[in-house]
């Protein structure tokens, strides 16, 4: 596994828009303020050609132009780390215009983003053997003040921190809008982790004395994107899992548009494709559209498959679309420890 160098003072942060750009509010103002924040901390910034563009369908520009931007920013010498402007809908369409063999031989750079950016985070790891960060997109760094999770992302990029811990509260409804583009996360809901071992429920929020630990190589992202990649020529999962079978795979998953039925179908599809062959554990973020349907809730949607493997399963973690999210290095070897209603992720660059 290739790990990019840490961001140092005076280095240049490159911003690109392989999914949506920051062309409308509140993202435009938040992004502009984020640039000021980075520059105020002693970093240079460089913008890809699509950062303020909104000419594409589900992405910033045409797939060809977005792919060209990716190649330019990754293979050029100007930027030292790369942060995506935002998520979107159809980033998968740019992949045929990305030369992954060239990216695998280019100087590795940290790339950070989430949601639709799974299309690049996951393929960098599985096709290029290059670690990437599933974490906040560019505009989030414009909030005032920074939430602890944004500081964590900064500390991860700069090499100050490789251990992430859960946050006490999460955001059910955002207050950020066109009139309040710098609004921080509106965290009102208490963290409520649930854990399962050997298919049995073992932890409820606030339950004392519960301890669980699991180690494996982190892999995953947004399930909406992952099942779309599955079976295509951009699916390098089987070979990746085989290569790192001695470490075992710690699957980190979350869902955006998928309802509980779609989550269950996605789990079945990944299982049938052999993705879980070397699984050591499952980490699931809060599902954005995880309301129950036909007596199926978000937990059983996952456990119907996950419990077959008799490995630890931790759910409702700070991963994904219901902020805040722990920034995590996909491709790293992580030890995840649950104690009561608190979880810690220690990442080793092995």
mmCIF file with all atom_site columns, C-alpha atoms in Angstrom, residues 170-344:
data_model
loop_
_atom_site.group_PDB
_atom_site.id
_atom_site.type_symbol
_atom_site.label_atom_id
_atom_site.label_alt_id
_atom_site.label_comp_id
_atom_site.label_asym_id
_atom_site.label_entity_id
_atom_site.label_seq_id
_atom_site.pdbx_PDB_ins_code
_atom_site.Cartn_x
_atom_site.Cartn_y
_atom_site.Cartn_z
_atom_site.occupancy
_atom_site.B_iso_or_equiv
_atom_site.pdbx_formal_charge
_atom_site.auth_seq_id
_atom_site.auth_comp_id
_atom_site.auth_asym_id
_atom_site.auth_atom_id
_atom_site.pdbx_PDB_model_num
ATOM 1   C CA . UNK A 1 170 ? -24.652 14.251  15.444  1.00 0.00 ? 170 UNK A CA 1
ATOM 2   C CA . UNK A 1 171 ? -26.652 16.415  13.072  1.00 0.00 ? 171 UNK A CA 1
ATOM 3   C CA . UNK A 1 172 ? -30.177 15.358  12.147  1.00 0.00 ? 172 UNK A CA 1
ATOM 4   C CA . UNK A 1 173 ? -31.051 18.522  10.231  1.00 0.00 ? 173 UNK A CA 1
ATOM 5   C CA . UNK A 1 174 ? -28.584 21.069  8.874   1.00 0.00 ? 174 UNK A CA 1
ATOM 6   C CA . UNK A 1 175 ? -29.066 24.824  9.377   1.00 0.00 ? 175 UNK A CA 1
ATOM 7   C CA . UNK A 1 176 ? -26.688 25.720  6.541   1.00 0.00 ? 176 UNK A CA 1
ATOM 8   C CA . UNK A 1 177 ? -28.424 27.453  3.644   1.00 0.00 ? 177 UNK A CA 1
ATOM 9   C CA . UNK A 1 178 ? -27.919 30.227  1.108   1.00 0.00 ? 178 UNK A CA 1
ATOM 10  C CA . UNK A 1 179 ? -28.231 32.904  3.815   1.00 0.00 ? 179 UNK A CA 1
ATOM 11  C CA . UNK A 1 180 ? -25.992 31.042  6.268   1.00 0.00 ? 180 UNK A CA 1
ATOM 12  C CA . UNK A 1 181 ? -23.262 29.371  4.182   1.00 0.00 ? 181 UNK A CA 1
ATOM 13  C CA . UNK A 1 182 ? -20.723 29.197  7.026   1.00 0.00 ? 182 UNK A CA 1
ATOM 14  C CA . UNK A 1 183 ? -23.097 27.583  9.521   1.00 0.00 ? 183 UNK A CA 1
ATOM 15  C CA . UNK A 1 184 ? -21.354 24.781  11.461  1.00 0.00 ? 184 UNK A CA 1
ATOM 16  C CA . UNK A 1 185 ? -22.914 21.379  12.038  1.00 0.00 ? 185 UNK A CA 1
ATOM 17  C CA . UNK A 1 186 ? -26.096 21.628  14.117  1.00 0.00 ? 186 UNK A CA 1
ATOM 18  C CA . UNK A 1 187 ? -25.447 18.649  16.385  1.00 0.00 ? 187 UNK A CA 1
ATOM 19  C CA . UNK A 1 188 ? -28.423 17.773  18.568  1.00 0.00 ? 188 UNK A CA 1
ATOM 20  C CA . UNK A 1 189 ? -28.734 13.966  18.541  1.00 0.00 ? 189 UNK A CA 1
ATOM 21  C CA . UNK A 1 190 ? -26.733 11.823  20.983  1.00 0.00 ? 190 UNK A CA 1
ATOM 22  C CA . UNK A 1 191 ? -24.455 9.146   19.604  1.00 0.00 ? 191 UNK A CA 1
ATOM 23  C CA . UNK A 1 192 ? -26.160 5.752   19.916  1.00 0.00 ? 192 UNK A CA 1
ATOM 24  C CA . UNK A 1 193 ? -23.832 2.970   18.822  1.00 0.00 ? 193 UNK A CA 1
ATOM 25  C CA . UNK A 1 194 ? -25.053 -0.592  18.437  1.00 0.00 ? 194 UNK A CA 1
ATOM 26  C CA . UNK A 1 195 ? -22.733 -3.576  18.313  1.00 0.00 ? 195 UNK A CA 1
ATOM 27  C CA . UNK A 1 196 ? -23.135 -7.223  17.432  1.00 0.00 ? 196 UNK A CA 1
ATOM 28  C CA . UNK A 1 197 ? -20.808 -10.159 17.872  1.00 0.00 ? 197 UNK A CA 1
ATOM 29  C CA . UNK A 1 198 ? -21.392 -13.673 16.579  1.00 0.00 ? 198 UNK A CA 1
ATOM 30  C CA . UNK A 1 199 ? -24.652 -12.288 15.241  1.00 0.00 ? 199 UNK A CA 1
ATOM 31  C CA . UNK A 1 200 ? -25.843 -11.356 18.755  1.00 0.00 ? 200 UNK A CA 1
ATOM 32  C CA . UNK A 1 201 ? -26.689 -7.881  19.990  1.00 0.00 ? 201 UNK A CA 1
ATOM 33  C CA . UNK A 1 202 ? -24.135 -6.948  22.649  1.00 0.00 ? 202 UNK A CA 1
ATOM 34  C CA . UNK A 1 203 ? -24.208 -3.176  23.130  1.00 0.00 ? 203 UNK A CA 1
ATOM 35  C CA . UNK A 1 204 ? -26.778 -0.459  23.600  1.00 0.00 ? 204 UNK A CA 1
ATOM 36  C CA . UNK A 1 205 ? -26.094 3.267   24.062  1.00 0.00 ? 205 UNK A CA 1
ATOM 37  C CA . UNK A 1 206 ? -24.637 3.955   27.472  1.00 0.00 ? 206 UNK A CA 1
ATOM 38  C CA . UNK A 1 207 ? -24.278 0.296   28.393  1.00 0.00 ? 207 UNK A CA 1
ATOM 39  C CA . UNK A 1 208 ? -21.296 -0.033  30.682  1.00 0.00 ? 208 UNK A CA 1
ATOM 40  C CA . UNK A 1 209 ? -18.719 -2.770  30.480  1.00 0.00 ? 209 UNK A CA 1
ATOM 41  C CA . UNK A 1 210 ? -19.113 -3.542  26.786  1.00 0.00 ? 210 UNK A CA 1
ATOM 42  C CA . UNK A 1 211 ? -15.803 -3.906  24.982  1.00 0.00 ? 211 UNK A CA 1
ATOM 43  C CA . UNK A 1 212 ? -15.097 -5.100  21.479  1.00 0.00 ? 212 UNK A CA 1
ATOM 44  C CA . UNK A 1 213 ? -11.963 -4.869  19.334  1.00 0.00 ? 213 UNK A CA 1
ATOM 45  C CA . UNK A 1 214 ? -11.242 -5.815  15.720  1.00 0.00 ? 214 UNK A CA 1
ATOM 46  C CA . UNK A 1 215 ? -8.320  -5.201  13.341  1.00 0.00 ? 215 UNK A CA 1
ATOM 47  C CA . UNK A 1 216 ? -8.255  -5.311  9.547   1.00 0.00 ? 216 UNK A CA 1
ATOM 48  C CA . UNK A 1 217 ? -7.494  -3.351  6.413   1.00 0.00 ? 217 UNK A CA 1
ATOM 49  C CA . UNK A 1 218 ? -10.089 -0.614  5.913   1.00 0.00 ? 218 UNK A CA 1
ATOM 50  C CA . UNK A 1 219 ? -12.073 -0.790  2.687   1.00 0.00 ? 219 UNK A CA 1
ATOM 51  C CA . UNK A 1 220 ? -15.391 0.662   1.606   1.00 0.00 ? 220 UNK A CA 1
ATOM 52  C CA . UNK A 1 221 ? -17.335 3.875   1.187   1.00 0.00 ? 221 UNK A CA 1
ATOM 53  C CA . UNK A 1 222 ? -20.830 4.768   0.022   1.00 0.00 ? 222 UNK A CA 1
ATOM 54  C CA . UNK A 1 223 ? -22.794 1.621   -0.817  1.00 0.00 ? 223 UNK A CA 1
ATOM 55  C CA . UNK A 1 224 ? -24.761 3.435   -3.530  1.00 0.00 ? 224 UNK A CA 1
ATOM 56  C CA . UNK A 1 225 ? -21.514 3.823   -5.480  1.00 0.00 ? 225 UNK A CA 1
ATOM 57  C CA . UNK A 1 226 ? -19.952 0.492   -4.549  1.00 0.00 ? 226 UNK A CA 1
ATOM 58  C CA . UNK A 1 227 ? -22.740 -1.668  -5.957  1.00 0.00 ? 227 UNK A CA 1
ATOM 59  C CA . UNK A 1 228 ? -22.621 0.445   -9.103  1.00 0.00 ? 228 UNK A CA 1
ATOM 60  C CA . UNK A 1 229 ? -18.899 -0.370  -9.518  1.00 0.00 ? 229 UNK A CA 1
ATOM 61  C CA . UNK A 1 230 ? -19.395 -4.044  -8.730  1.00 0.00 ? 230 UNK A CA 1
ATOM 62  C CA . UNK A 1 231 ? -18.736 -6.269  -11.727 1.00 0.00 ? 231 UNK A CA 1
ATOM 63  C CA . UNK A 1 232 ? -17.397 -3.502  -13.955 1.00 0.00 ? 232 UNK A CA 1
ATOM 64  C CA . UNK A 1 233 ? -13.822 -3.225  -15.229 1.00 0.00 ? 233 UNK A CA 1
ATOM 65  C CA . UNK A 1 234 ? -13.257 -0.760  -12.387 1.00 0.00 ? 234 UNK A CA 1
ATOM 66  C CA . UNK A 1 235 ? -14.002 -3.412  -9.763  1.00 0.00 ? 235 UNK A CA 1
ATOM 67  C CA . UNK A 1 236 ? -10.634 -4.564  -8.411  1.00 0.00 ? 236 UNK A CA 1
ATOM 68  C CA . UNK A 1 237 ? -12.086 -5.804  -5.132  1.00 0.00 ? 237 UNK A CA 1
ATOM 69  C CA . UNK A 1 238 ? -11.437 -9.538  -5.498  1.00 0.00 ? 238 UNK A CA 1
ATOM 70  C CA . UNK A 1 239 ? -7.752  -9.101  -6.346  1.00 0.00 ? 239 UNK A CA 1
ATOM 71  C CA . UNK A 1 240 ? -7.302  -6.511  -3.594  1.00 0.00 ? 240 UNK A CA 1
ATOM 72  C CA . UNK A 1 241 ? -8.893  -8.717  -0.940  1.00 0.00 ? 241 UNK A CA 1
ATOM 73  C CA . UNK A 1 242 ? -6.814  -11.668 -2.066  1.00 0.00 ? 242 UNK A CA 1
ATOM 74  C CA . UNK A 1 243 ? -3.620  -9.607  -1.862  1.00 0.00 ? 243 UNK A CA 1
ATOM 75  C CA . UNK A 1 244 ? -4.397  -8.503  1.696   1.00 0.00 ? 244 UNK A CA 1
ATOM 76  C CA . UNK A 1 245 ? -6.111  -11.679 2.901   1.00 0.00 ? 245 UNK A CA 1
ATOM 77  C CA . UNK A 1 246 ? -3.624  -12.056 5.782   1.00 0.00 ? 246 UNK A CA 1
ATOM 78  C CA . UNK A 1 247 ? -4.742  -8.691  7.169   1.00 0.00 ? 247 UNK A CA 1
ATOM 79  C CA . UNK A 1 248 ? -8.398  -9.384  6.512   1.00 0.00 ? 248 UNK A CA 1
ATOM 80  C CA . UNK A 1 249 ? -10.815 -6.695  5.396   1.00 0.00 ? 249 UNK A CA 1
ATOM 81  C CA . UNK A 1 250 ? -12.582 -4.323  7.756   1.00 0.00 ? 250 UNK A CA 1
ATOM 82  C CA . UNK A 1 251 ? -15.550 -3.155  5.706   1.00 0.00 ? 251 UNK A CA 1
ATOM 83  C CA . UNK A 1 252 ? -16.537 0.496   6.274   1.00 0.00 ? 252 UNK A CA 1
ATOM 84  C CA . UNK A 1 253 ? -19.944 1.147   4.708   1.00 0.00 ? 253 UNK A CA 1
ATOM 85  C CA . UNK A 1 254 ? -22.669 3.773   4.677   1.00 0.00 ? 254 UNK A CA 1
ATOM 86  C CA . UNK A 1 255 ? -25.643 4.597   2.457   1.00 0.00 ? 255 UNK A CA 1
ATOM 87  C CA . UNK A 1 256 ? -27.083 7.789   0.995   1.00 0.00 ? 256 UNK A CA 1
ATOM 88  C CA . UNK A 1 257 ? -30.101 7.264   -1.274  1.00 0.00 ? 257 UNK A CA 1
ATOM 89  C CA . UNK A 1 258 ? -30.524 3.549   -0.569  1.00 0.00 ? 258 UNK A CA 1
ATOM 90  C CA . UNK A 1 259 ? -33.516 2.659   1.565   1.00 0.00 ? 259 UNK A CA 1
ATOM 91  C CA . UNK A 1 260 ? -33.419 -0.367  3.856   1.00 0.00 ? 260 UNK A CA 1
ATOM 92  C CA . UNK A 1 261 ? -34.571 -2.759  1.132   1.00 0.00 ? 261 UNK A CA 1
ATOM 93  C CA . UNK A 1 262 ? -31.880 -1.450  -1.225  1.00 0.00 ? 262 UNK A CA 1
ATOM 94  C CA . UNK A 1 263 ? -29.272 -1.771  1.548   1.00 0.00 ? 263 UNK A CA 1
ATOM 95  C CA . UNK A 1 264 ? -30.242 -5.403  2.044   1.00 0.00 ? 264 UNK A CA 1
ATOM 96  C CA . UNK A 1 265 ? -30.043 -6.016  -1.714  1.00 0.00 ? 265 UNK A CA 1
ATOM 97  C CA . UNK A 1 266 ? -26.644 -4.320  -1.813  1.00 0.00 ? 266 UNK A CA 1
ATOM 98  C CA . UNK A 1 267 ? -25.343 -6.513  1.007   1.00 0.00 ? 267 UNK A CA 1
ATOM 99  C CA . UNK A 1 268 ? -26.600 -9.608  -0.828  1.00 0.00 ? 268 UNK A CA 1
ATOM 100 C CA . UNK A 1 269 ? -24.957 -8.449  -4.063  1.00 0.00 ? 269 UNK A CA 1
ATOM 101 C CA . UNK A 1 270 ? -21.585 -7.794  -2.430  1.00 0.00 ? 270 UNK A CA 1
ATOM 102 C CA . UNK A 1 271 ? -21.753 -11.141 -0.650  1.00 0.00 ? 271 UNK A CA 1
ATOM 103 C CA . UNK A 1 272 ? -22.570 -13.034 -3.846  1.00 0.00 ? 272 UNK A CA 1
ATOM 104 C CA . UNK A 1 273 ? -19.673 -11.290 -5.608  1.00 0.00 ? 273 UNK A CA 1
ATOM 105 C CA . UNK A 1 274 ? -17.295 -12.672 -2.967  1.00 0.00 ? 274 UNK A CA 1
ATOM 106 C CA . UNK A 1 275 ? -16.388 -9.306  -1.508  1.00 0.00 ? 275 UNK A CA 1
ATOM 107 C CA . UNK A 1 276 ? -16.772 -10.500 2.091   1.00 0.00 ? 276 UNK A CA 1
ATOM 108 C CA . UNK A 1 277 ? -14.587 -13.585 1.736   1.00 0.00 ? 277 UNK A CA 1
ATOM 109 C CA . UNK A 1 278 ? -11.869 -12.282 4.076   1.00 0.00 ? 278 UNK A CA 1
ATOM 110 C CA . UNK A 1 279 ? -14.005 -9.983  6.228   1.00 0.00 ? 279 UNK A CA 1
ATOM 111 C CA . UNK A 1 280 ? -12.787 -9.275  9.772   1.00 0.00 ? 280 UNK A CA 1
ATOM 112 C CA . UNK A 1 281 ? -15.589 -6.917  10.742  1.00 0.00 ? 281 UNK A CA 1
ATOM 113 C CA . UNK A 1 282 ? -18.197 -4.416  9.554   1.00 0.00 ? 282 UNK A CA 1
ATOM 114 C CA . UNK A 1 283 ? -18.418 -0.710  10.417  1.00 0.00 ? 283 UNK A CA 1
ATOM 115 C CA . UNK A 1 284 ? -21.654 0.986   9.355   1.00 0.00 ? 284 UNK A CA 1
ATOM 116 C CA . UNK A 1 285 ? -22.489 4.657   9.382   1.00 0.00 ? 285 UNK A CA 1
ATOM 117 C CA . UNK A 1 286 ? -25.954 6.040   10.060  1.00 0.00 ? 286 UNK A CA 1
ATOM 118 C CA . UNK A 1 287 ? -28.115 5.475   6.963   1.00 0.00 ? 287 UNK A CA 1
ATOM 119 C CA . UNK A 1 288 ? -29.461 8.734   5.540   1.00 0.00 ? 288 UNK A CA 1
ATOM 120 C CA . UNK A 1 289 ? -32.660 7.050   4.310   1.00 0.00 ? 289 UNK A CA 1
ATOM 121 C CA . UNK A 1 290 ? -32.740 4.184   6.780   1.00 0.00 ? 290 UNK A CA 1
ATOM 122 C CA . UNK A 1 291 ? -36.353 4.359   7.932   1.00 0.00 ? 291 UNK A CA 1
ATOM 123 C CA . UNK A 1 292 ? -38.091 0.990   8.375   1.00 0.00 ? 292 UNK A CA 1
ATOM 124 C CA . UNK A 1 293 ? -40.056 -0.615  5.541   1.00 0.00 ? 293 UNK A CA 1
ATOM 125 C CA . UNK A 1 294 ? -42.260 -3.739  5.716   1.00 0.00 ? 294 UNK A CA 1
ATOM 126 C CA . UNK A 1 295 ? -40.906 -4.714  9.144   1.00 0.00 ? 295 UNK A CA 1
ATOM 127 C CA . UNK A 1 296 ? -37.297 -4.319  7.963   1.00 0.00 ? 296 UNK A CA 1
ATOM 128 C CA . UNK A 1 297 ? -35.129 -1.757  9.780   1.00 0.00 ? 297 UNK A CA 1
ATOM 129 C CA . UNK A 1 298 ? -31.618 -0.528  9.017   1.00 0.00 ? 298 UNK A CA 1
ATOM 130 C CA . UNK A 1 299 ? -30.069 -3.036  11.407  1.00 0.00 ? 299 UNK A CA 1
ATOM 131 C CA . UNK A 1 300 ? -31.657 -6.174  10.008  1.00 0.00 ? 300 UNK A CA 1
ATOM 132 C CA . UNK A 1 301 ? -31.013 -4.883  6.488   1.00 0.00 ? 301 UNK A CA 1
ATOM 133 C CA . UNK A 1 302 ? -27.322 -5.281  7.287   1.00 0.00 ? 302 UNK A CA 1
ATOM 134 C CA . UNK A 1 303 ? -27.330 -8.179  9.713   1.00 0.00 ? 303 UNK A CA 1
ATOM 135 C CA . UNK A 1 304 ? -29.186 -10.538 7.392   1.00 0.00 ? 304 UNK A CA 1
ATOM 136 C CA . UNK A 1 305 ? -25.845 -10.898 5.583   1.00 0.00 ? 305 UNK A CA 1
ATOM 137 C CA . UNK A 1 306 ? -23.245 -9.624  8.064   1.00 0.00 ? 306 UNK A CA 1
ATOM 138 C CA . UNK A 1 307 ? -24.233 -12.021 10.841  1.00 0.00 ? 307 UNK A CA 1
ATOM 139 C CA . UNK A 1 308 ? -23.340 -15.021 8.656   1.00 0.00 ? 308 UNK A CA 1
ATOM 140 C CA . UNK A 1 309 ? -19.649 -14.203 9.030   1.00 0.00 ? 309 UNK A CA 1
ATOM 141 C CA . UNK A 1 310 ? -19.563 -14.284 12.848  1.00 0.00 ? 310 UNK A CA 1
ATOM 142 C CA . UNK A 1 311 ? -17.441 -11.132 12.987  1.00 0.00 ? 311 UNK A CA 1
ATOM 143 C CA . UNK A 1 312 ? -17.948 -7.907  14.965  1.00 0.00 ? 312 UNK A CA 1
ATOM 144 C CA . UNK A 1 313 ? -20.495 -5.461  13.544  1.00 0.00 ? 313 UNK A CA 1
ATOM 145 C CA . UNK A 1 314 ? -20.681 -1.863  14.808  1.00 0.00 ? 314 UNK A CA 1
ATOM 146 C CA . UNK A 1 315 ? -23.537 0.313   13.576  1.00 0.00 ? 315 UNK A CA 1
ATOM 147 C CA . UNK A 1 316 ? -24.541 3.979   13.642  1.00 0.00 ? 316 UNK A CA 1
ATOM 148 C CA . UNK A 1 317 ? -20.917 5.100   13.607  1.00 0.00 ? 317 UNK A CA 1
ATOM 149 C CA . UNK A 1 318 ? -19.767 8.581   12.585  1.00 0.00 ? 318 UNK A CA 1
ATOM 150 C CA . UNK A 1 319 ? -19.256 7.638   8.942   1.00 0.00 ? 319 UNK A CA 1
ATOM 151 C CA . UNK A 1 320 ? -20.933 9.280   5.984   1.00 0.00 ? 320 UNK A CA 1
ATOM 152 C CA . UNK A 1 321 ? -23.876 11.538  5.276   1.00 0.00 ? 321 UNK A CA 1
ATOM 153 C CA . UNK A 1 322 ? -25.262 12.303  8.732   1.00 0.00 ? 322 UNK A CA 1
ATOM 154 C CA . UNK A 1 323 ? -22.532 14.573  10.081  1.00 0.00 ? 323 UNK A CA 1
ATOM 155 C CA . UNK A 1 324 ? -20.091 14.587  11.715  1.00 0.00 ? 324 UNK A CA 1
ATOM 156 C CA . UNK A 1 325 ? -17.888 11.947  10.138  1.00 0.00 ? 325 UNK A CA 1
ATOM 157 C CA . UNK A 1 326 ? -14.585 10.555  11.293  1.00 0.00 ? 326 UNK A CA 1
ATOM 158 C CA . UNK A 1 327 ? -12.035 10.994  8.480   1.00 0.00 ? 327 UNK A CA 1
ATOM 159 C CA . UNK A 1 328 ? -10.679 7.518   7.781   1.00 0.00 ? 328 UNK A CA 1
ATOM 160 C CA . UNK A 1 329 ? -7.765  6.321   5.653   1.00 0.00 ? 329 UNK A CA 1
ATOM 161 C CA . UNK A 1 330 ? -9.116  3.680   3.303   1.00 0.00 ? 330 UNK A CA 1
ATOM 162 C CA . UNK A 1 331 ? -6.377  1.137   2.704   1.00 0.00 ? 331 UNK A CA 1
ATOM 163 C CA . UNK A 1 332 ? -4.817  1.503   6.153   1.00 0.00 ? 332 UNK A CA 1
ATOM 164 C CA . UNK A 1 333 ? -4.726  -1.246  8.767   1.00 0.00 ? 333 UNK A CA 1
ATOM 165 C CA . UNK A 1 334 ? -7.113  -0.164  11.487  1.00 0.00 ? 334 UNK A CA 1
ATOM 166 C CA . UNK A 1 335 ? -7.796  -1.375  14.996  1.00 0.00 ? 335 UNK A CA 1
ATOM 167 C CA . UNK A 1 336 ? -11.312 -0.425  16.043  1.00 0.00 ? 336 UNK A CA 1
ATOM 168 C CA . UNK A 1 337 ? -12.175 -0.533  19.728  1.00 0.00 ? 337 UNK A CA 1
ATOM 169 C CA . UNK A 1 338 ? -15.662 -0.111  21.146  1.00 0.00 ? 338 UNK A CA 1
ATOM 170 C CA . UNK A 1 339 ? -16.048 0.639   24.846  1.00 0.00 ? 339 UNK A CA 1
ATOM 171 C CA . UNK A 1 340 ? -19.590 1.341   25.964  1.00 0.00 ? 340 UNK A CA 1
ATOM 172 C CA . UNK A 1 341 ? -20.907 4.072   23.680  1.00 0.00 ? 341 UNK A CA 1
ATOM 173 C CA . UNK A 1 342 ? -17.497 5.217   22.471  1.00 0.00 ? 342 UNK A CA 1
ATOM 174 C CA . UNK A 1 343 ? -15.477 3.982   19.516  1.00 0.00 ? 343 UNK A CA 1
ATOM 175 C CA . UNK A 1 344 ? -11.815 4.551   18.623  1.00 0.00 ? 344 UNK A CA 1
#
